[in-house]
XYZ file of C-alpha atoms in Angstrom:
786
model
C 27.642 -35.841 -7.129
C 23.925 -36.225 -6.630
C 21.456 -34.836 -9.189
C 17.783 -34.437 -8.360
C 16.342 -34.109 -11.830
C 14.232 -35.825 -14.409
C 16.107 -35.676 -17.697
C 13.044 -36.328 -19.813
C 11.149 -33.502 -18.072
C 14.136 -31.231 -18.526
C 14.405 -31.825 -22.270
C 10.682 -31.255 -22.730
C 10.714 -28.026 -20.724
C 13.789 -26.647 -22.506
C 12.257 -27.535 -25.879
C 9.086 -25.734 -24.847
C 10.992 -22.604 -23.820
C 12.985 -22.711 -27.037
C 9.787 -22.866 -29.034
C 8.566 -19.774 -27.218
C 11.698 -17.839 -28.187
C 11.547 -18.894 -31.828
C 7.859 -18.055 -32.005
C 8.572 -14.621 -30.556
C 11.242 -13.857 -33.155
C 9.075 -15.072 -36.035
C 5.998 -13.092 -35.011
C 5.018 -10.325 -37.396
C 4.985 -6.910 -35.755
C 2.339 -4.433 -36.783
C 2.561 -2.424 -33.573
C 4.890 0.129 -32.012
C 6.671 0.053 -28.676
C 5.994 2.683 -26.020
C 8.656 2.632 -23.317
C 10.025 4.854 -20.589
C 10.446 5.270 -16.840
C 7.938 6.030 -14.054
C 9.239 8.144 -11.150
C 8.135 9.829 -7.957
C 7.326 13.420 -8.955
C 8.992 14.938 -5.881
C 12.073 12.791 -5.249
C 12.760 11.366 -8.675
C 12.824 7.810 -7.242
C 11.855 5.150 -9.809
C 8.598 3.401 -8.931
C 8.955 -0.375 -9.256
C 5.683 -2.207 -9.849
C 3.798 0.833 -11.136
C 0.910 -0.016 -13.434
C 0.958 1.044 -17.094
C -2.402 0.398 -18.735
C -4.183 1.286 -21.984
C -7.868 0.739 -21.087
C -9.149 1.043 -24.642
C -6.761 -1.647 -25.899
C -6.770 -3.829 -22.758
C -2.965 -3.847 -22.781
C -0.917 -3.328 -19.626
C 2.362 -3.976 -17.873
C 4.259 -3.254 -14.656
C 7.486 -1.329 -14.292
C 10.609 -3.268 -13.333
C 12.801 -2.619 -10.297
C 14.279 0.443 -12.034
C 10.889 1.917 -12.930
C 11.238 0.987 -16.611
C 8.257 -0.158 -18.668
C 7.655 -1.275 -22.246
C 4.329 -2.057 -23.920
C 3.334 -2.547 -27.516
C 0.351 -0.633 -28.902
C -1.241 -0.317 -32.334
C -0.585 2.655 -34.596
C -3.344 4.796 -33.153
C -4.136 7.570 -30.682
C -4.223 5.818 -27.310
C -4.908 6.883 -23.720
C -2.324 5.386 -21.334
C -2.897 5.416 -17.561
C -0.005 5.273 -15.059
C -0.757 4.285 -11.432
C 1.057 3.295 -8.281
C -0.381 2.241 -4.923
C -0.474 5.174 -2.479
C 0.088 7.655 -5.309
C -2.066 9.602 -7.713
C -2.576 8.764 -11.369
C -1.374 10.180 -14.654
C -3.234 9.946 -17.974
C -1.334 10.534 -21.203
C -2.805 10.608 -24.716
C -0.212 9.243 -27.156
C -0.320 9.113 -30.965
C 1.969 6.326 -32.106
C 3.530 6.438 -35.565
C 6.874 4.948 -34.475
C 8.577 3.460 -31.427
C 8.357 6.174 -28.738
C 9.679 7.042 -25.301
C 7.531 8.562 -22.540
C 8.818 9.260 -19.010
C 6.166 9.922 -16.358
C 6.229 11.400 -12.847
C 3.501 10.632 -10.300
C 2.628 12.502 -7.105
C 1.706 10.837 -3.830
C -2.019 10.554 -3.073
C -3.426 13.905 -1.973
C -3.148 15.563 -5.349
C -6.241 16.556 -7.261
C -6.056 13.472 -9.472
C -9.079 11.243 -10.018
C -9.030 8.786 -7.111
C -11.444 6.301 -8.655
C -9.131 5.652 -11.593
C -6.212 5.102 -9.219
C -7.863 2.517 -7.084
C -9.978 0.785 -9.721
C -6.929 0.254 -11.916
C -4.923 -0.956 -8.917
C -7.468 -3.685 -8.276
C -7.835 -4.471 -11.966
C -4.081 -4.955 -12.272
C -4.129 -7.461 -9.423
C -7.040 -9.257 -11.071
C -5.214 -9.544 -14.402
C -1.733 -10.314 -13.077
C -0.415 -13.818 -13.766
C 1.497 -13.715 -10.477
C -0.431 -15.209 -7.565
C 0.314 -15.701 -3.854
C 2.046 -12.306 -3.695
C 1.477 -9.072 -1.778
C 2.962 -5.670 -2.519
C 3.249 -3.007 0.174
C 4.462 0.576 -0.077
C 5.867 2.535 2.838
C 3.056 5.072 2.286
C 0.559 2.363 3.306
C 2.676 1.048 6.174
C 2.961 4.487 7.784
C -0.828 4.719 8.158
C -1.114 1.487 10.165
C -0.705 1.671 13.992
C 2.438 0.029 15.342
C 4.085 -0.930 18.619
C 5.811 2.130 20.177
C 4.938 3.997 16.972
C 7.751 2.262 15.064
C 6.739 1.745 11.411
C 7.574 -1.891 10.668
C 7.046 -3.367 7.226
C 7.526 -6.940 8.493
C 4.769 -6.548 11.095
C 2.562 -5.081 8.378
C 3.175 -8.171 6.250
C 1.996 -10.274 9.209
C -1.434 -8.753 8.585
C -1.694 -10.531 5.213
C -3.337 -13.982 4.847
C -0.984 -16.956 5.037
C 1.598 -15.027 7.088
C 1.893 -15.564 10.837
C 4.043 -14.157 13.582
C 5.876 -16.341 16.062
C 4.074 -14.805 19.040
C 3.338 -11.620 20.956
C 5.278 -8.669 19.561
C 7.653 -10.768 17.444
C 8.690 -9.759 13.929
C 9.461 -13.228 12.551
C 7.466 -14.655 9.661
C 5.943 -18.118 9.368
C 4.606 -18.450 5.832
C 2.277 -21.268 4.782
C 3.637 -23.770 7.272
C 7.310 -22.931 6.826
C 9.806 -22.110 9.557
C 11.498 -18.739 10.169
C 14.716 -19.880 8.431
C 12.830 -20.639 5.210
C 12.247 -16.968 4.307
C 14.580 -15.159 1.929
C 14.982 -11.484 2.932
C 16.523 -9.369 0.181
C 17.446 -5.693 0.525
C 18.235 -4.367 -2.944
C 19.050 -8.033 -3.770
C 21.454 -8.532 -0.826
C 20.360 -11.215 1.700
C 19.804 -10.329 5.357
C 19.948 -13.349 7.681
C 18.508 -11.964 10.913
C 16.061 -9.124 10.177
C 15.201 -8.448 13.839
C 16.029 -6.009 16.630
C 15.299 -6.120 20.357
C 15.059 -9.927 20.569
C 12.588 -10.017 17.704
C 10.289 -7.127 18.649
C 11.249 -4.896 15.692
C 12.582 -5.515 12.212
C 15.848 -4.069 10.971
C 14.270 -2.077 8.151
C 14.065 1.679 8.651
C 10.860 2.946 7.035
C 12.532 6.171 5.884
C 14.943 4.182 3.693
C 12.447 1.667 2.285
C 10.538 2.332 -0.928
C 8.401 -0.799 -1.155
C 8.330 -4.514 -0.381
C 6.904 -7.513 -2.200
C 6.125 -10.784 -0.440
C 5.964 -13.985 -2.499
C 4.232 -16.883 -0.720
C 4.116 -19.185 -3.753
C 4.340 -19.174 -7.527
C 7.880 -17.805 -7.144
C 9.510 -16.161 -10.180
C 12.505 -18.177 -11.371
C 15.091 -15.541 -10.367
C 14.514 -16.311 -6.677
C 15.936 -19.384 -4.963
C 17.609 -20.732 -1.847
C 14.663 -20.777 0.592
C 11.504 -22.888 0.774
C 8.644 -20.745 2.047
C 8.762 -17.116 0.957
C 10.705 -14.293 -0.639
C 10.571 -10.804 0.899
C 11.972 -8.459 -1.746
C 12.687 -5.019 -0.237
C 13.603 -2.058 -2.402
C 15.475 0.929 -0.983
C 14.778 4.496 -2.032
C 16.995 6.487 -4.333
C 17.989 10.005 -3.334
C 16.329 13.141 -4.624
C 18.217 14.270 -7.724
C 16.741 17.782 -7.873
C 17.051 19.333 -4.425
C 18.376 18.764 -0.919
C 15.659 17.235 1.255
C 15.224 15.219 4.382
C 12.799 13.495 6.694
C 12.756 11.990 10.138
C 10.907 11.520 13.354
C 11.176 11.568 17.124
C 9.360 8.754 18.878
C 8.889 7.078 22.206
C 11.924 4.774 21.994
C 13.912 5.962 18.995
C 14.644 8.810 16.627
C 15.495 8.675 12.961
C 16.776 11.004 10.249
C 17.285 10.652 6.504
C 18.965 13.151 4.157
C 18.865 13.253 0.365
C 21.604 15.085 -1.518
C 21.633 15.787 -5.277
C 25.408 15.697 -5.747
C 25.047 16.425 -9.468
C 21.565 17.576 -10.386
C 19.618 14.944 -12.348
C 22.699 12.704 -12.520
C 24.068 11.744 -9.091
C 22.247 11.499 -5.767
C 22.931 10.156 -2.304
C 20.516 9.189 0.444
C 21.623 8.383 3.998
C 19.273 7.277 6.768
C 19.886 6.411 10.401
C 17.860 5.238 13.376
C 18.835 4.699 17.009
C 17.040 3.813 20.204
C 17.817 5.563 23.462
C 16.904 3.050 26.153
C 20.500 3.195 27.320
C 20.499 6.980 27.801
C 17.851 6.721 30.517
C 18.925 3.422 32.096
C 22.537 4.592 32.510
C 21.438 7.746 34.318
C 19.102 5.743 36.549
C 21.891 3.293 37.388
C 24.198 6.203 38.299
C 21.571 7.741 40.563
C 20.915 4.403 42.313
C 24.489 3.110 42.489
C 24.859 3.748 46.237
C 21.672 1.844 47.071
C 22.737 -1.672 48.180
C 19.267 -3.097 47.408
C 19.154 -1.734 43.870
C 19.570 -4.146 40.947
C 21.191 -2.370 37.969
C 19.201 -2.252 34.738
C 20.948 -3.845 31.736
C 22.294 -1.498 29.087
C 20.667 -1.954 25.668
C 20.308 -0.119 22.370
C 20.188 -0.798 18.644
C 20.901 1.241 15.539
C 20.460 1.075 11.749
C 22.260 2.911 8.980
C 21.400 2.952 5.267
C 23.080 4.675 2.353
C 22.451 4.559 -1.375
C 24.380 6.263 -4.150
C 22.711 6.527 -7.568
C 24.590 7.533 -10.722
C 22.864 8.080 -14.057
C 25.970 7.590 -16.136
C 24.066 8.013 -19.403
C 20.500 7.803 -20.686
C 21.068 4.035 -20.997
C 23.227 3.356 -17.940
C 22.633 3.576 -14.211
C 24.854 2.553 -11.310
C 23.672 2.024 -7.730
C 25.656 1.342 -4.585
C 23.670 0.434 -1.448
C 24.826 -0.250 2.096
C 23.063 -1.382 5.245
C 24.515 -1.794 8.728
C 22.664 -2.500 11.955
C 23.537 -3.842 15.381
C 22.047 -4.629 18.788
C 24.144 -4.234 21.920
C 23.179 -5.586 25.335
C 25.331 -5.417 28.464
C 24.877 -6.214 32.130
C 27.683 -5.363 34.552
C 27.461 -6.118 38.257
C 30.803 -6.266 40.039
C 32.687 -9.438 39.098
C 30.020 -10.396 36.565
C 30.141 -8.715 33.162
C 27.885 -10.033 30.414
C 27.775 -8.669 26.849
C 25.680 -9.767 23.882
C 25.875 -8.231 20.435
C 24.516 -9.166 17.046
C 24.076 -7.453 13.729
C 23.990 -7.427 9.941
C 26.034 -5.821 7.204
C 24.948 -5.806 3.573
C 26.256 -4.094 0.477
C 25.256 -4.028 -3.199
C 26.788 -2.515 -6.321
C 24.811 -2.880 -9.533
C 24.981 -1.577 -13.081
C 22.023 -1.513 -15.468
C 22.393 -0.961 -19.228
C 19.492 -0.601 -21.632
C 20.567 -1.701 -25.107
C 17.206 -0.534 -26.415
C 13.574 -0.388 -25.279
C 13.355 -4.195 -25.422
C 16.624 -5.388 -23.894
C 18.096 -4.571 -20.458
C 21.214 -6.003 -18.810
C 21.849 -5.857 -15.077
C 25.085 -6.909 -13.334
C 25.507 -6.832 -9.566
C 27.806 -7.834 -6.754
C 26.627 -8.254 -3.151
C 28.120 -8.743 0.279
C 26.321 -9.911 3.424
C 27.474 -10.655 6.956
C 25.625 -11.733 10.095
C 27.245 -12.556 13.413
C 26.518 -12.674 17.108
C 28.757 -13.013 20.155
C 28.308 -13.615 23.883
C 31.117 -12.252 26.067
C 30.998 -13.243 29.714
C 33.541 -12.298 32.368
C 33.096 -13.859 35.787
C 35.755 -13.187 38.353
C 39.000 -14.299 36.677
C 37.419 -16.342 33.887
C 36.388 -15.256 30.404
C 33.942 -17.057 28.133
C 33.009 -16.218 24.557
C 30.453 -17.877 22.291
C 29.978 -16.712 18.703
C 28.609 -17.759 15.349
C 28.079 -16.175 11.959
C 27.708 -16.418 8.193
C 29.307 -14.310 5.483
C 28.431 -14.160 1.768
C 30.096 -12.814 -1.370
C 27.892 -13.050 -4.447
C 27.657 -12.027 -8.086
C 24.701 -12.062 -10.450
C 23.831 -11.113 -14.012
C 20.303 -10.668 -15.309
C 18.974 -10.113 -18.820
C 15.471 -8.733 -19.418
C 14.179 -9.106 -22.953
C 10.780 -8.104 -24.321
C 10.775 -9.340 -27.934
C 7.057 -8.680 -28.438
C 4.151 -7.401 -26.415
C 3.230 -11.020 -25.709
C 6.519 -12.032 -24.111
C 8.558 -10.761 -21.182
C 11.663 -12.921 -20.792
C 14.058 -12.807 -17.867
C 17.192 -14.937 -17.535
C 20.335 -14.892 -15.449
C 23.069 -16.661 -13.523
C 24.090 -16.264 -9.873
C 26.970 -17.395 -7.677
C 27.361 -17.106 -3.895
C 30.342 -18.040 -1.738
C 29.313 -18.798 1.867
C 31.636 -18.840 4.890
C 30.289 -20.235 8.186
C 31.575 -19.939 11.752
C 29.492 -22.418 13.764
C 29.382 -22.509 17.560
C 32.776 -20.929 18.215
C 33.533 -21.194 21.963
C 36.520 -19.915 23.890
C 37.202 -20.097 27.637
C 40.293 -18.745 29.352
C 41.579 -17.545 32.709
C 43.816 -14.627 33.571
C 46.710 -16.920 34.594
C 46.267 -19.074 31.429
C 45.690 -22.188 33.535
C 42.492 -22.639 31.529
C 42.410 -22.194 27.769
C 39.804 -24.110 25.795
C 38.444 -23.549 22.293
C 35.956 -25.358 20.074
C 33.806 -24.745 17.011
C 33.724 -25.367 13.284
C 34.374 -23.371 10.124
C 32.857 -24.295 6.771
C 32.708 -22.880 3.272
C 30.336 -23.627 0.422
C 29.350 -22.366 -3.002
C 25.770 -21.910 -4.152
C 24.966 -21.723 -7.869
C 21.905 -20.719 -9.840
C 20.836 -20.265 -13.465
C 17.336 -19.502 -14.657
C 15.062 -18.488 -17.492
C 11.514 -17.193 -17.133
C 8.925 -16.077 -19.689
C 5.729 -14.261 -18.861
C 3.662 -14.441 -22.010
C 0.149 -13.779 -23.218
C -1.172 -16.943 -24.831
C -4.500 -15.389 -25.851
C -7.090 -12.796 -24.958
C -8.058 -14.697 -21.821
C -4.975 -16.781 -20.977
C -1.594 -15.609 -19.610
C 1.186 -17.979 -18.552
C 4.356 -17.460 -16.528
C 6.743 -20.358 -17.052
C 10.271 -20.719 -15.767
C 13.045 -23.135 -14.905
C 15.840 -22.698 -12.375
C 18.896 -24.909 -12.016
C 20.375 -24.624 -8.525
C 23.414 -26.260 -7.025
C 25.685 -26.564 -4.013
C 29.385 -27.404 -3.915
C 31.080 -27.697 -0.533
C 34.091 -29.806 0.388
C 33.773 -33.126 -1.430
C 29.963 -32.909 -1.649
C 27.816 -31.466 -4.397
C 24.092 -31.327 -5.026
C 22.111 -30.091 -8.019
C 18.395 -29.681 -8.470
C 15.937 -28.554 -11.138
C 13.287 -26.151 -9.926
C 10.394 -25.786 -12.393
C 8.064 -22.823 -11.853
C 4.747 -22.209 -13.573
C 1.684 -20.051 -13.050
C -1.303 -19.217 -15.225
C -4.254 -16.833 -15.259
C -7.465 -17.354 -17.189
C -9.989 -14.502 -17.422
C -13.533 -15.796 -17.263
C -14.775 -12.237 -17.727
C -13.631 -8.661 -17.138
C -14.509 -9.140 -13.461
C -13.434 -12.730 -12.722
C -10.179 -14.640 -13.229
C -8.890 -17.992 -12.055
C -5.227 -18.681 -11.320
C -2.984 -21.669 -10.610
C 0.702 -22.040 -9.740
C 3.359 -24.658 -9.026
C 6.883 -24.154 -7.692
C 9.746 -26.323 -6.482
C 12.413 -24.826 -4.208
C 15.708 -26.135 -2.766
C 17.382 -24.804 0.386
C 21.088 -25.466 0.883
C 21.754 -23.360 4.014
C 19.895 -24.283 7.209
C 19.239 -22.536 10.497
C 19.594 -24.678 13.601
C 17.725 -23.192 16.533
C 19.448 -23.307 19.907
C 16.562 -21.930 21.952
C 12.800 -21.730 21.970
C 13.087 -18.086 23.004
C 13.480 -15.171 20.614
C 17.230 -14.901 21.016
C 19.737 -14.201 18.233
C 21.622 -17.446 18.990
C 20.469 -19.517 16.037
C 23.269 -20.879 13.857
C 23.427 -21.217 10.083
C 24.719 -24.583 8.878
C 25.630 -25.768 5.368
C 24.536 -28.826 3.435
C 26.997 -31.712 3.429
C 27.183 -35.487 3.365
C 24.837 -35.835 6.347
C 22.722 -32.681 6.119
C 21.170 -32.794 2.650
C 19.334 -29.910 0.960
C 15.757 -29.269 1.984
C 13.167 -29.360 -0.780
C 9.612 -28.104 -1.117
C 6.879 -28.468 -3.721
C 3.857 -26.195 -3.605
C 0.690 -26.088 -5.683
C -1.887 -23.331 -5.391
C -5.116 -22.391 -7.095
C -7.550 -19.561 -6.663
C -10.164 -17.224 -7.998
C -10.208 -13.407 -7.974
C -13.169 -11.164 -8.687
C -13.917 -7.461 -8.766
C -16.980 -6.456 -6.761
C -17.981 -3.099 -8.155
C -15.134 -0.602 -8.529
C -13.755 -0.581 -4.999
C -13.567 -4.218 -3.851
C -11.404 -7.190 -4.853
C -12.170 -10.643 -3.423
C -9.713 -13.509 -3.769
C -9.754 -17.069 -2.491
C -6.636 -19.265 -2.692
C -6.042 -22.866 -1.639
C -2.572 -24.407 -1.406
C -0.766 -27.624 -0.512
C 2.949 -27.749 0.282
C 5.248 -30.752 0.732
C 8.630 -30.334 2.455
C 11.311 -33.027 2.454
C 14.535 -33.426 4.457
C 13.476 -31.081 7.231
C 16.172 -30.547 9.860
C 15.815 -30.680 13.649
C 17.871 -31.614 16.711
C 17.483 -34.992 18.340
C 16.300 -35.033 21.966
C 19.181 -34.200 24.334
C 21.404 -32.894 21.534
C 24.757 -31.402 22.517
C 24.816 -28.132 20.577
C 27.699 -26.199 22.085
C 31.255 -27.438 22.702
C 30.684 -29.942 19.921
C 32.946 -30.144 16.878
C 30.772 -32.723 15.130
C 27.212 -31.402 14.943
C 26.253 -33.751 12.104
C 25.527 -36.473 14.640
C 23.045 -34.305 16.559
C 20.560 -33.797 13.712
C 17.454 -35.718 12.779
C 15.688 -35.493 9.438
C 12.058 -35.791 8.511
C 9.282 -34.346 6.414
C 6.619 -31.690 6.689
C 3.481 -30.685 4.906
C 0.857 -27.986 5.133
C -2.344 -26.988 3.426
C -4.898 -24.254 3.801
C -7.368 -21.772 2.414
C -6.758 -17.999 2.314
C -9.611 -15.552 1.750
C -8.804 -11.895 1.121
C -11.139 -8.926 0.624
C -9.476 -5.624 -0.266
C -11.133 -2.218 -0.554
C -9.721 0.876 -2.235
C -10.803 4.493 -1.867
C -13.700 5.655 -3.993
C -14.332 8.970 -5.771
C -16.857 10.399 -3.328
C -16.530 12.275 -0.053
C -18.630 9.917 2.077
C -17.180 7.798 4.869
C -17.480 4.571 2.872
C -15.807 6.115 -0.170
C -12.879 7.358 1.918
C -12.412 3.957 3.572
C -9.645 1.583 2.487
C -8.100 -1.573 3.918
C -8.538 -5.316 3.865
C -9.945 -8.353 5.691
C -8.094 -11.659 5.593
C -8.910 -15.129 6.877
C -6.652 -18.185 6.815
C -7.673 -21.758 7.672
C -4.546 -23.927 7.750
C -3.006 -27.195 8.975
C 0.752 -27.788 9.387
C 2.496 -31.069 10.200
C 5.977 -32.485 10.856
C 7.162 -36.092 11.139
C 10.551 -37.431 12.305
C 11.347 -41.066 13.055
C 13.290 -40.079 16.196
C 10.731 -37.568 17.570
C 7.298 -38.218 19.083
C 7.735 -41.988 18.535
C 7.689 -41.381 14.815
C 4.139 -39.991 14.873
C 3.221 -36.797 13.036
C 2.769 -33.662 15.146
C 1.943 -29.990 14.725
C 4.912 -27.597 14.854
C 4.707 -24.777 17.375
C 3.604 -22.240 14.759
C 0.658 -24.319 13.517
C -2.357 -22.036 13.715
C -5.776 -23.261 12.685
C -7.554 -19.915 12.313
C -6.042 -16.542 11.553
C -8.082 -13.360 11.025
C -6.868 -9.842 10.237
C -8.875 -6.656 9.746
C -7.188 -3.426 8.597
C -9.234 -0.230 8.141
C -7.956 3.219 7.129
C -10.278 6.222 6.953
C -9.136 9.494 5.382
C -11.052 12.358 6.990
C -9.607 15.072 4.790
C -6.168 16.408 3.932
C -5.152 16.776 7.571
C -6.513 13.735 9.361
C -6.627 9.977 8.882
C -7.536 7.292 11.404
C -6.842 3.576 11.296
C -7.512 0.388 13.213
C -6.298 -3.206 13.002
C -7.681 -6.289 14.701
C -6.034 -9.693 14.715
C -7.173 -13.076 15.982
C -5.319 -16.365 15.951
C -5.543 -19.840 17.371
C -2.981 -20.321 20.135
C 0.410 -21.817 19.295
C 0.956 -25.536 19.821
C 3.030 -26.320 22.935
C 4.273 -29.358 24.823
C 3.073 -29.608 28.430
C 3.298 -32.441 30.981
C 0.150 -34.505 31.511
C 1.167 -35.648 34.992
C 3.900 -35.398 37.624
C 5.853 -38.127 39.368
C 7.183 -37.523 42.872
C 10.255 -39.400 44.076
C 12.447 -38.909 47.107
C 16.133 -38.185 46.805
C 18.223 -41.073 48.206
C 20.561 -38.581 49.883
C 19.261 -37.881 53.420
C 18.100 -34.313 53.956
C 17.636 -33.513 50.279
C 14.283 -32.418 48.866
C 12.047 -34.715 46.914
C 12.266 -34.749 43.116
C 9.228 -33.769 41.054
C 9.474 -35.198 37.530
C 7.110 -34.095 34.745
C 5.661 -36.756 32.429
C 5.266 -35.872 28.760
C 3.453 -37.717 25.983
C 2.954 -36.285 22.509
C 4.869 -33.253 21.261
C 2.872 -30.002 20.942
C -0.399 -31.634 21.945
C -1.658 -28.573 23.880
C -2.615 -25.066 22.782
C -1.796 -21.705 24.275
C -4.796 -19.373 24.782
C -6.156 -17.859 21.585
C -4.553 -14.568 20.613
C -6.403 -11.375 19.736
C -5.585 -7.671 19.842
C -6.745 -4.328 18.488
C -4.513 -1.393 17.588
C -5.753 2.074 16.687
C -3.968 5.068 15.247
C -4.353 8.620 14.072
C -2.214 10.781 11.784
C -2.708 14.561 11.926
C -0.943 16.581 9.235
C 0.284 19.970 10.465
C 1.058 21.312 6.944
C 3.859 23.786 7.795
C 5.234 26.234 5.192
C 8.706 24.685 5.229
C 7.649 21.165 4.220
C 5.494 18.426 5.699
C 4.919 17.409 9.292
C 2.530 15.210 11.209
C 1.771 13.926 14.654
C 1.131 10.176 14.752
C -0.697 8.645 17.699
C -0.687 4.862 18.017
C -2.380 2.775 20.673
C -1.101 -0.792 20.720
C -3.391 -3.405 22.308
C -6.194 -0.863 22.712
C -8.377 -3.002 24.997
C -5.330 -4.308 26.915
C -5.770 -7.978 26.126
C -3.347 -10.050 28.232
C -2.040 -12.394 25.555
C 0.251 -15.217 26.580
C 3.942 -14.793 25.826
C 4.835 -18.121 27.433
C 3.374 -20.586 29.959
C 4.875 -22.018 33.125
C 3.782 -24.215 36.028
C 3.442 -22.990 39.590
C 2.920 -25.199 42.606
C -0.248 -25.197 44.702
C 0.147 -25.963 48.400
C -2.065 -26.427 51.426
C -1.254 -25.991 55.111
C -2.726 -28.771 57.263
C -4.886 -27.347 60.084
C -3.281 -27.447 63.499
C 0.048 -28.829 62.256
C 1.695 -25.970 60.417
C 2.801 -28.504 57.810
C 2.560 -27.353 54.199
C 1.938 -30.017 51.579
C 1.997 -29.971 47.787
C -1.502 -30.383 46.374
C -0.908 -29.860 42.654
C 0.313 -27.637 39.841
C -1.339 -24.776 38.006
C -0.529 -23.434 34.548
C 0.176 -19.705 34.513
C 1.017 -17.337 31.712
C 3.386 -14.432 31.302
C 2.038 -11.560 29.220
C 4.290 -9.083 27.493
C 2.378 -5.931 26.550
C -0.655 -4.222 28.091
C -2.153 -1.172 26.369
C 0.717 0.999 25.071
C 0.062 4.477 23.671
C 2.822 6.220 21.747
C 3.296 9.585 20.102
C 5.649 10.310 17.201
C 6.472 13.565 15.462
C 7.385 13.056 11.812
C 8.749 15.716 9.497
C 9.832 16.150 5.907
C 11.553 19.078 4.238
């Protein structure tokens, strides 16, 4: 057993947390507790992260994942304001003479509520929050931003935030503050999703009709999250309408979607189901049938993907709620041409059952069980031979969480978690019809991941708030075990009502690793457990920043960070990945580090009717450096990973032109990805007579060249039709509006010259060329809601 901990630090931290608890219990209480739930006025969905604020007392809080809130206020008549991004606002005047309950319902923006209070409070809450390096996004916001093929994609919207980069043109992967794509934890109602991508990475797996909101943590992670180094993407699914049957959907350029909400028992039991499917295959199959008699026609591969979500919500009692969520999605690709039949399929399954019980307004218990499965498989039939390559990971997990608010100064969260992992790594099978060939290889592993944590967000004074936590994580697999202490801390100090400074530190361990088998965006990456050779990855990140309100409509923040990453995993040069039952010998291990500065200016809508007042959006700029170093790679010298990007700029603007019409535009710019290219070519003749000469590229340092800089503008328009039967709109999106030919990948082409009078063609050199993926792409989508 190996323990990565400092016992002295542990005792001091536990003593400190114990002192906090004792102090909380001993504190005299001369105030009353106001608690309740904040919901969507139309659907009854709880609104997680809604702001609850008493401006006159400068006391506020956020609702939890179930929409519950609890604040302590003096015995007085108090105005309490409830807000949520993309929604209106509710003001309630409360006279407190005892502990009281107040449930609130909020309408989406467009009501006659006072817009300035909505947006000003939204910015003020961000200013005063102890949490830093986090972004919250609602589906209401995401639907107003133009998207490729008109497909609303919350992951692509997150790529527009500072510190978050995409892997390249059109891709939905995330590279957060120098981390790799496997270092992001995607949670859907607390169930992990291992490959959140469709269409070879062009779209994410999350159907916008089923998603309520998403929170991205880039640093300063709350103690309940663990297992990945670089980010947490916490996605909440909607609950069904408990009052009436309703639905929504849309018909787009490449897919259609439909969601239905059924109140099975009014105000007690609801069900929401949502589905999405592309229809590439419908058209390509018909075209292949029409052209099948043409000997010069090359059949088009058959491809489609689908998603399905369902969520059952049961309000068993005023204190108890049960949820059961399910997600299933799959991509299917097939190419059949005579004796050659190639199939590729990959997909995710995820399920969650959770029970929440409120003992009182200060104590909430949550118990949940989750299931997750990701797998892919290549099936190839050529003449009389069959080949199959597959890999996957499957999880069964349980978790308990206790939320305790002993006083208005303290918000304590603690819990334990257990996950059982099962891995199928590089399974390969080859056989022939006559059984003369039958070969199989691959490995199966199991492992157990453990976690226990405690976190306290407390108000230390009028100006100082602190969020301190400790997580103990562990891994037990075979005859190997690892344990690590992960301290977390963040603090906010208010210099004035308009300016605050923040700082955060977090340590993270990662016990499950993704080993990439291709530089392309293919679903062939394998998940691999920690063991005797492959040790857990570890990261330490520090961040500091300042936030300030500029008037009532602008928030400016500036954050700097530095991140260290140890025991990074990569393949050695010439590694044998497939048909290998001992992958441990193919890995190399090194370190990584990254640092940068993120500047973010956000604007909210104002109270007036002018163009500037109706404008919302943000501008982000990131200046960053990322490094890796392995003894066996690049002669042991440090190098930039492919996703190192020096400059990253995003501009997002949304203009509401009335109740019917809104327009939007986004512009992105980024330094080109780092790539490895040859610096020269060596020509040698083949010793076999009659064979061509060999042209051998000569490489020096890894990733020492840059692809062309990337930039693109997208524009969009949403026109609300306002029918009598519900809601409807026409959404026009134009992706890559000025048709910038951005590089998807680079390749070398030969340059030749024909000698005059001889007819002899000679090689004169090589020229770098690029392949671009998307020109200007307009799309039209009809959305409806009833």
